[in-house]
Amino acid sequence: MAQTSQAKAHTMQAVALDKFGGPEALEIQNLPIPEIEAEEVLIRVEAAGVGAWDPYEREGRFVEITGTKPTFPYVLGTDGAGTIAAVGKDVNRFKEGDRVYGAELANPNGGFYAQYAAVKADNASLIPGKLTIEQAAVLPTDALTALTGLEKVLGLKSGESLMVYGASGGIGHLALQLAKRLGAKVFAIASGDDGVKLAKKLGADVAVDGRGDNVLEAARNCAPNGFDAALVTAGGERTVEALSAIRKGGRIAYPHGVMPEPNAPEHVAIEAYDGENKPALINRLNALINSGPFEVHVDRTFRLEEAAQAHEALNEHHLGKIALRIE
Ligand SMILES: NC(=O)c1ccc[n+]([C@@H]2O[C@H](COP(=O)([O-])OP(=O)(O)OC[C@H]3O[C@@H](n4cnc5c(N)ncnc54)[C@H](OP(=O)(O)O)[C@@H]3O)[C@@H](O)[C@H]2O)c1
């Protein structure tokens, strides 16, 4: 492996768990810099995304579901961005110094809440558009999940009408922009006045506050014959009510993790899915981002040592994403 002088240091700072638990289990530790295999790259991490699912992983619920045996210290962080510090011997696509972003769920090498992360080269990409390092860091999982939902699960076509439920959240605000780029008419159900303002700024044809009144009335006005499709990122009674505005023969998609799981009205197809993470889809995402102005909304940025506060902030109303800045 080709190594930079930086990577020749042997240890790094990381936020790691010695056991699964609450936010207080997240502690700064000095850990070995991960070694890379032939098909991996080492990234000097400058920012990490804080995923809505990170608390579940922190509590040990992922390993429960997947039946995997965790290794401690356990470093969280599915999403991140930074600079290539070293490339494995079979990697030709990257060179030292490239600015990249990437995602790897429950990475056995350790996640992005660290100064260095080793990921499969296939899961990394040059940063598209004019995104800042924080924007790139929070982007991959939610954007790939949005795109998987829109194209693969819903098969969204240009000219169709789409409801995005949770349109000011991580997946939602990206899905809204991607759907506009795919030629859809977008009805955005966002959270709060600030969420509605963001959704309008990002190009929603109509945006309403899903925590306010008259969502269904606004939906009927927007699509009198019902919407063709819906992408749902938050569950609950209000979600079920809003979904009654999907037309017969329409389609609903929601990523696994949305709770309570939404039900579909009669004669509407519904599918739970996982976002995909593969080179062709990452290229597609980058191309869509590069085709015009694209905003990745980072609501709050915390320092690495403030990871516990960042997790607590996930429970408070916020727009878009939360990031960690790593020096
Ligand atoms: N399976 C997969 O591949 C995959 C991948 C990524 C994420 N996920 C899961 O998908 C879910 C969504 O992820 P995310 O990153 O988009 O989470 P998120 O950022 O928390 O987004 C959910 C959004 O829904 C909003 N919301 C809640 N109730 C609402 C209502 N009545 N009206 C309008 N908006 C409402 C929330 O607003 P507030 O700020 O008001 O709460 C929040 O902005 C999570 O469960 C996550 O774990 C799954």
Short mmCIF file of C-alpha atoms and ligand atoms in Angstrom, two decimals:
data_model
loop_
_atom_site.label_atom_id
_atom_site.label_comp_id
_atom_site.label_asym_id
_atom_site.label_seq_id
_atom_site.Cartn_x
_atom_site.Cartn_y
_atom_site.Cartn_z
CA MET A 1 0.00 0.00 0.00
CA ALA A 2 1.15 3.53 -0.79
CA GLN A 3 1.23 5.53 2.43
CA THR A 4 1.47 9.25 3.14
CA SER A 5 3.45 10.60 6.05
CA GLN A 6 0.14 11.30 7.79
CA ALA A 7 -0.90 7.69 7.55
CA LYS A 8 2.49 6.67 8.91
CA ALA A 9 1.34 7.88 12.30
CA HIS A 10 -0.03 4.81 14.01
CA THR A 11 -2.82 6.16 16.14
CA MET A 12 -5.76 8.48 15.71
CA GLN A 13 -8.51 10.06 17.73
CA ALA A 14 -11.92 8.45 17.39
CA VAL A 15 -15.21 8.44 19.20
CA ALA A 16 -15.66 4.83 20.21
CA LEU A 17 -17.90 2.65 22.32
CA ASP A 18 -16.50 0.16 24.83
CA LYS A 19 -20.04 -1.15 25.15
CA PHE A 20 -23.38 -0.32 23.55
CA GLY A 21 -25.49 2.23 25.40
CA GLY A 22 -26.77 5.80 25.56
CA PRO A 23 -25.02 8.94 24.25
CA GLU A 24 -22.73 8.89 27.33
CA ALA A 25 -21.16 5.69 25.95
CA LEU A 26 -19.57 7.77 23.13
CA GLU A 27 -16.02 8.54 24.27
CA ILE A 28 -12.93 10.01 22.65
CA GLN A 29 -10.25 7.34 22.47
CA ASN A 30 -6.83 6.92 20.93
CA LEU A 31 -7.06 3.98 18.52
CA PRO A 32 -4.87 2.41 15.86
CA ILE A 33 -5.34 3.85 12.36
CA PRO A 34 -7.14 1.12 10.38
CA GLU A 35 -5.08 -1.00 7.98
CA ILE A 36 -6.37 -1.20 4.42
CA GLU A 37 -6.90 -4.26 2.24
CA ALA A 38 -6.08 -4.36 -1.48
CA GLU A 39 -9.51 -3.07 -2.55
CA GLU A 40 -9.85 -0.40 0.13
CA VAL A 41 -8.87 3.25 0.59
CA LEU A 42 -7.83 5.07 3.72
CA ILE A 43 -9.59 8.41 4.14
CA ARG A 44 -8.30 11.17 6.38
CA VAL A 45 -11.72 12.15 7.64
CA GLU A 46 -12.61 15.84 7.86
CA ALA A 47 -16.33 15.49 8.54
CA ALA A 48 -18.78 12.72 9.35
CA GLY A 49 -22.53 12.51 8.94
CA VAL A 50 -24.68 11.83 11.99
CA GLY A 51 -27.36 9.45 10.74
CA ALA A 52 -30.90 9.20 12.11
CA TRP A 53 -30.03 5.49 12.59
CA ASP A 54 -26.78 6.09 14.53
CA PRO A 55 -28.49 5.90 17.96
CA TYR A 56 -29.86 2.43 17.06
CA GLU A 57 -26.38 1.28 16.14
CA ARG A 58 -25.02 2.89 19.34
CA GLU A 59 -27.56 0.92 21.39
CA GLY A 60 -26.46 -2.35 19.75
CA ARG A 61 -29.69 -2.89 17.87
CA PHE A 62 -28.06 -3.34 14.46
CA VAL A 63 -25.85 -6.19 15.61
CA GLU A 64 -28.93 -7.74 17.22
CA ILE A 65 -30.85 -7.59 13.93
CA THR A 66 -27.96 -8.74 11.74
CA GLY A 67 -26.69 -11.33 14.20
CA THR A 68 -23.11 -10.06 13.81
CA LYS A 69 -20.55 -10.19 16.61
CA PRO A 70 -19.35 -6.66 17.38
CA THR A 71 -15.71 -5.79 18.03
CA PHE A 72 -14.95 -3.18 20.68
CA PRO A 73 -13.87 -0.42 20.73
CA TYR A 74 -16.68 0.12 18.21
CA VAL A 75 -16.49 3.26 16.04
CA LEU A 76 -19.80 4.59 14.67
CA GLY A 77 -20.30 6.65 11.54
CA THR A 78 -21.74 5.32 8.27
CA ASP A 79 -21.11 8.51 6.28
CA GLY A 80 -18.07 10.75 5.91
CA ALA A 81 -15.80 12.81 3.70
CA GLY A 82 -12.16 13.84 3.57
CA THR A 83 -8.95 13.23 1.67
CA ILE A 84 -7.46 9.98 0.39
CA ALA A 85 -4.46 9.18 2.59
CA ALA A 86 -3.60 5.77 1.12
CA VAL A 87 -4.88 3.39 -1.55
CA GLY A 88 -4.92 -0.41 -1.56
CA LYS A 89 -2.84 -2.14 -4.26
CA ASP A 90 -5.85 -3.06 -6.43
CA VAL A 91 -7.36 0.44 -6.41
CA ASN A 92 -6.81 2.50 -9.57
CA ARG A 93 -9.62 5.03 -9.32
CA PHE A 94 -8.14 7.18 -6.55
CA LYS A 95 -4.85 8.78 -5.65
CA GLU A 96 -3.54 10.37 -2.49
CA GLY A 97 -5.02 13.80 -1.92
CA ASP A 98 -8.33 13.18 -3.77
CA ARG A 99 -11.31 14.77 -2.03
CA VAL A 100 -13.85 12.01 -1.51
CA TYR A 101 -17.02 11.05 0.28
CA GLY A 102 -18.40 7.65 1.04
CA ALA A 103 -20.61 5.41 3.11
CA GLU A 104 -20.27 2.00 4.68
CA LEU A 105 -22.84 0.73 7.15
CA ALA A 106 -21.42 -1.03 10.23
CA ASN A 107 -17.95 -1.01 8.67
CA PRO A 108 -15.87 -3.74 10.36
CA ASN A 109 -12.81 -1.45 10.03
CA GLY A 110 -14.62 1.18 12.13
CA GLY A 111 -16.79 4.10 11.05
CA PHE A 112 -16.28 7.78 10.23
CA TYR A 113 -16.41 9.14 13.80
CA ALA A 114 -12.61 9.12 13.61
CA GLN A 115 -9.64 10.89 12.07
CA TYR A 116 -9.17 8.01 9.62
CA ALA A 117 -11.53 5.47 8.06
CA ALA A 118 -10.80 2.53 5.76
CA VAL A 119 -13.61 1.83 3.29
CA LYS A 120 -14.05 -0.25 0.14
CA ALA A 121 -13.03 1.89 -2.84
CA ASP A 122 -16.38 0.96 -4.46
CA ASN A 123 -18.17 2.79 -1.64
CA ALA A 124 -16.22 6.03 -2.16
CA SER A 125 -16.44 8.72 -4.81
CA LEU A 126 -14.99 12.10 -5.72
CA ILE A 127 -17.15 14.87 -4.24
CA PRO A 128 -19.69 16.15 -6.79
CA GLY A 129 -20.75 19.72 -7.47
CA LYS A 130 -19.71 22.53 -5.20
CA LEU A 131 -20.44 20.69 -1.98
CA THR A 132 -18.51 21.60 1.16
CA ILE A 133 -16.82 18.81 3.07
CA GLU A 134 -19.64 18.79 5.68
CA GLN A 135 -22.28 18.63 2.95
CA ALA A 136 -20.48 15.75 1.25
CA ALA A 137 -20.06 13.95 4.57
CA VAL A 138 -23.76 13.89 5.41
CA LEU A 139 -24.89 13.13 1.85
CA PRO A 140 -24.32 9.50 0.82
CA THR A 141 -26.65 7.20 2.75
CA ASP A 142 -29.66 9.50 2.70
CA ALA A 143 -29.18 10.54 -0.93
CA LEU A 144 -28.66 6.95 -2.12
CA THR A 145 -31.71 5.91 -0.10
CA ALA A 146 -33.74 8.72 -1.68
CA LEU A 147 -32.60 7.77 -5.17
CA THR A 148 -33.19 4.03 -4.65
CA GLY A 149 -36.71 4.84 -3.47
CA LEU A 150 -37.53 7.21 -6.31
CA GLU A 151 -36.07 5.28 -9.24
CA LYS A 152 -35.90 1.62 -8.32
CA VAL A 153 -38.83 1.18 -5.92
CA LEU A 154 -41.31 3.80 -7.15
CA GLY A 155 -40.14 3.86 -10.78
CA LEU A 156 -40.90 7.59 -10.79
CA LYS A 157 -41.40 9.02 -14.26
CA SER A 158 -41.18 12.55 -15.57
CA GLY A 159 -44.57 14.28 -15.31
CA GLU A 160 -45.79 12.17 -12.38
CA SER A 161 -46.95 13.67 -9.09
CA LEU A 162 -45.08 12.71 -5.94
CA MET A 163 -45.78 13.27 -2.25
CA VAL A 164 -42.64 13.48 -0.10
CA TYR A 165 -43.55 12.92 3.54
CA GLY A 166 -40.87 14.31 5.90
CA ALA A 167 -39.61 16.62 3.14
CA SER A 168 -37.42 18.79 5.40
CA GLY A 169 -35.58 15.79 6.91
CA GLY A 170 -32.37 14.04 5.87
CA ILE A 171 -33.76 11.82 3.11
CA GLY A 172 -36.74 14.07 2.36
CA HIS A 173 -34.93 17.29 1.42
CA LEU A 174 -32.64 15.36 -0.92
CA ALA A 175 -35.50 13.28 -2.38
CA LEU A 176 -37.44 16.44 -3.13
CA GLN A 177 -34.59 17.90 -5.20
CA LEU A 178 -33.83 14.60 -6.96
CA ALA A 179 -37.51 14.12 -7.81
CA LYS A 180 -37.68 17.61 -9.34
CA ARG A 181 -34.60 16.74 -11.36
CA LEU A 182 -36.40 13.58 -12.58
CA GLY A 183 -39.27 15.76 -13.80
CA ALA A 184 -41.87 15.05 -11.10
CA LYS A 185 -44.38 17.46 -9.59
CA VAL A 186 -43.58 17.47 -5.87
CA PHE A 187 -45.99 17.97 -2.95
CA ALA A 188 -43.74 18.36 0.10
CA ILE A 189 -44.98 17.62 3.61
CA ALA A 190 -42.34 19.26 5.77
CA SER A 191 -41.99 19.92 9.49
CA GLY A 192 -42.69 23.40 10.85
CA ASP A 193 -42.66 26.80 9.16
CA ASP A 194 -38.88 26.55 8.74
CA GLY A 195 -39.28 23.14 7.07
CA VAL A 196 -41.91 24.53 4.66
CA LYS A 197 -39.63 27.45 3.83
CA LEU A 198 -36.74 25.07 3.09
CA ALA A 199 -38.91 22.78 0.94
CA LYS A 200 -40.12 25.75 -1.13
CA LYS A 201 -36.57 27.01 -1.55
CA LEU A 202 -35.49 23.56 -2.75
CA GLY A 203 -38.12 23.60 -5.49
CA ALA A 204 -41.24 21.90 -4.11
CA ASP A 205 -44.28 22.77 -6.22
CA VAL A 206 -46.37 22.90 -3.05
CA ALA A 207 -45.11 22.65 0.54
CA VAL A 208 -47.19 22.29 3.71
CA ASP A 209 -46.49 21.82 7.41
CA GLY A 210 -47.29 18.20 8.25
CA ARG A 211 -47.54 19.11 11.91
CA GLY A 212 -50.15 21.80 11.13
CA ASP A 213 -53.71 21.60 9.82
CA ASN A 214 -55.27 21.07 6.41
CA VAL A 215 -52.63 18.78 4.95
CA LEU A 216 -55.25 16.63 3.26
CA GLU A 217 -57.10 19.64 1.88
CA ALA A 218 -53.86 21.01 0.43
CA ALA A 219 -53.09 17.56 -0.99
CA ARG A 220 -56.51 17.33 -2.68
CA ASN A 221 -56.08 20.81 -4.14
CA CYS A 222 -52.65 19.90 -5.48
CA ALA A 223 -53.70 16.54 -6.98
CA PRO A 224 -57.52 16.30 -7.27
CA ASN A 225 -57.27 12.76 -8.70
CA GLY A 226 -54.66 11.67 -6.17
CA PHE A 227 -50.86 11.49 -6.32
CA ASP A 228 -49.11 8.88 -8.43
CA ALA A 229 -46.56 8.04 -5.76
CA ALA A 230 -45.26 8.84 -2.27
CA LEU A 231 -41.89 8.57 -0.57
CA VAL A 232 -42.39 8.38 3.19
CA THR A 233 -39.68 9.10 5.78
CA ALA A 234 -41.76 9.49 8.96
CA GLY A 235 -44.57 7.32 10.30
CA GLY A 236 -47.65 7.89 12.45
CA GLU A 237 -51.36 8.63 12.24
CA ARG A 238 -50.80 11.80 10.26
CA THR A 239 -48.79 9.85 7.70
CA VAL A 240 -51.60 7.35 7.20
CA GLU A 241 -54.07 10.21 6.80
CA ALA A 242 -51.89 11.98 4.22
CA LEU A 243 -51.42 8.73 2.28
CA SER A 244 -55.17 8.61 1.62
CA ALA A 245 -54.38 11.22 -1.05
CA ILE A 246 -52.52 8.63 -3.18
CA ARG A 247 -54.58 7.51 -6.18
CA LYS A 248 -55.80 3.96 -6.77
CA GLY A 249 -53.01 2.12 -8.55
CA GLY A 250 -50.45 4.47 -7.03
CA ARG A 251 -47.23 3.45 -5.24
CA ILE A 252 -45.74 4.16 -1.81
CA ALA A 253 -42.15 3.50 -0.73
CA TYR A 254 -40.52 3.89 2.67
CA PRO A 255 -37.07 2.92 3.91
CA HIS A 256 -36.81 0.26 6.61
CA GLY A 257 -36.53 2.13 9.89
CA VAL A 258 -39.58 4.38 9.45
CA MET A 259 -41.74 3.75 12.50
CA PRO A 260 -44.59 3.06 12.91
CA GLU A 261 -44.57 1.40 9.53
CA PRO A 262 -47.12 3.11 7.28
CA ASN A 263 -50.14 1.31 5.81
CA ALA A 264 -51.38 1.89 2.30
CA PRO A 265 -54.95 2.70 1.32
CA GLU A 266 -56.76 0.02 -0.68
CA HIS A 267 -55.46 -0.58 -4.22
CA VAL A 268 -52.19 1.23 -3.54
CA ALA A 269 -48.90 -0.70 -3.60
CA ILE A 270 -46.53 -0.19 -0.68
CA GLU A 271 -42.93 -1.36 -0.27
CA ALA A 272 -40.33 -1.06 2.47
CA TYR A 273 -36.77 -1.04 1.15
CA ASP A 274 -33.11 -0.40 1.93
CA GLY A 275 -31.01 2.20 0.15
CA GLU A 276 -28.42 0.68 -2.20
CA ASN A 277 -24.76 1.60 -2.21
CA LYS A 278 -22.98 0.64 -5.42
CA PRO A 279 -20.79 2.45 -7.92
CA ALA A 280 -23.42 2.77 -10.67
CA LEU A 281 -25.90 4.38 -8.27
CA ILE A 282 -23.25 6.68 -6.79
CA ASN A 283 -22.33 7.80 -10.33
CA ARG A 284 -25.99 8.40 -11.09
CA LEU A 285 -26.35 10.48 -7.91
CA ASN A 286 -23.25 12.50 -8.74
CA ALA A 287 -24.52 13.16 -12.26
CA LEU A 288 -27.89 14.36 -10.95
CA ILE A 289 -26.16 16.63 -8.42
CA ASN A 290 -23.79 17.98 -11.06
CA SER A 291 -26.66 18.86 -13.40
CA GLY A 292 -27.62 22.01 -11.49
CA PRO A 293 -27.63 23.78 -8.13
CA PHE A 294 -28.16 21.24 -5.35
CA GLU A 295 -28.39 22.00 -1.64
CA VAL A 296 -27.40 19.59 1.09
CA HIS A 297 -28.75 21.25 4.21
CA VAL A 298 -26.49 20.89 7.24
CA ASP A 299 -28.48 22.23 10.18
CA ARG A 300 -25.84 21.86 12.90
CA THR A 301 -22.17 20.92 13.06
CA PHE A 302 -20.52 19.54 16.20
CA ARG A 303 -16.89 18.77 16.95
CA LEU A 304 -15.91 15.10 17.13
CA GLU A 305 -15.66 15.26 20.92
CA GLU A 306 -19.25 16.56 20.99
CA ALA A 307 -20.65 13.39 19.38
CA ALA A 308 -22.92 12.75 22.37
CA GLN A 309 -24.50 16.22 21.98
CA ALA A 310 -24.89 15.56 18.26
CA HIS A 311 -26.83 12.39 19.06
CA GLU A 312 -29.04 14.29 21.48
CA ALA A 313 -29.63 16.95 18.80
CA LEU A 314 -31.12 14.25 16.56
CA ASN A 315 -34.10 14.17 18.93
CA GLU A 316 -34.71 17.91 18.56
CA HIS A 317 -36.47 19.50 15.61
CA HIS A 318 -33.93 20.20 12.88
CA LEU A 319 -33.81 20.49 9.11
CA GLY A 320 -31.74 18.30 6.82
CA LYS A 321 -28.70 16.79 8.50
CA ILE A 322 -26.29 17.01 11.42
CA ALA A 323 -22.52 16.79 10.92
CA LEU A 324 -19.38 16.21 12.97
CA ARG A 325 -16.28 18.25 12.12
CA ILE A 326 -13.05 16.33 12.60
CA GLU A 327 -9.69 18.12 12.87
N1 LIG B 1 -33.26 1.39 5.30
C1 LIG B 1 -32.43 2.30 4.82
O1 LIG B 1 -31.70 2.07 3.86
C2 LIG B 1 -32.38 3.65 5.49
C3 LIG B 1 -31.41 4.59 5.10
C4 LIG B 1 -31.43 5.86 5.71
C5 LIG B 1 -32.37 6.13 6.68
N2 LIG B 1 -33.27 5.17 7.04
C6 LIG B 1 -34.31 5.45 8.04
O2 LIG B 1 -35.30 6.27 7.41
C7 LIG B 1 -35.90 7.12 8.36
C8 LIG B 1 -35.81 8.57 7.88
O3 LIG B 1 -34.45 8.93 7.79
P1 LIG B 1 -34.03 10.47 7.70
O4 LIG B 1 -32.54 10.48 7.67
O5 LIG B 1 -34.75 11.15 6.63
O6 LIG B 1 -34.55 10.96 9.13
P2 LIG B 1 -34.93 12.45 9.60
O7 LIG B 1 -33.86 13.39 9.17
O8 LIG B 1 -35.24 12.35 11.05
O9 LIG B 1 -36.23 12.80 8.76
C9 LIG B 1 -37.53 12.54 9.13
C10 LIG B 1 -38.26 13.85 9.02
O10 LIG B 1 -39.66 13.67 9.17
C11 LIG B 1 -40.14 14.82 9.82
N3 LIG B 1 -41.49 14.60 10.34
C12 LIG B 1 -41.90 13.87 11.38
N4 LIG B 1 -43.24 13.98 11.52
C13 LIG B 1 -43.66 14.81 10.54
C14 LIG B 1 -44.93 15.31 10.16
N5 LIG B 1 -46.06 15.00 10.80
N6 LIG B 1 -44.98 16.15 9.09
C15 LIG B 1 -43.87 16.48 8.42
N7 LIG B 1 -42.66 16.03 8.74
C16 LIG B 1 -42.55 15.21 9.78
C17 LIG B 1 -39.10 15.10 10.90
O11 LIG B 1 -39.19 16.42 11.38
P3 LIG B 1 -38.90 16.90 12.89
O12 LIG B 1 -37.63 17.69 12.82
O13 LIG B 1 -40.02 17.78 13.27
O14 LIG B 1 -38.82 15.68 13.75
C18 LIG B 1 -37.83 14.86 10.10
O15 LIG B 1 -37.43 16.04 9.43
C19 LIG B 1 -35.17 6.86 9.69
O16 LIG B 1 -35.92 5.94 10.42
C20 LIG B 1 -33.85 6.24 9.25
O17 LIG B 1 -33.28 5.43 10.23
C21 LIG B 1 -33.29 3.95 6.48
#
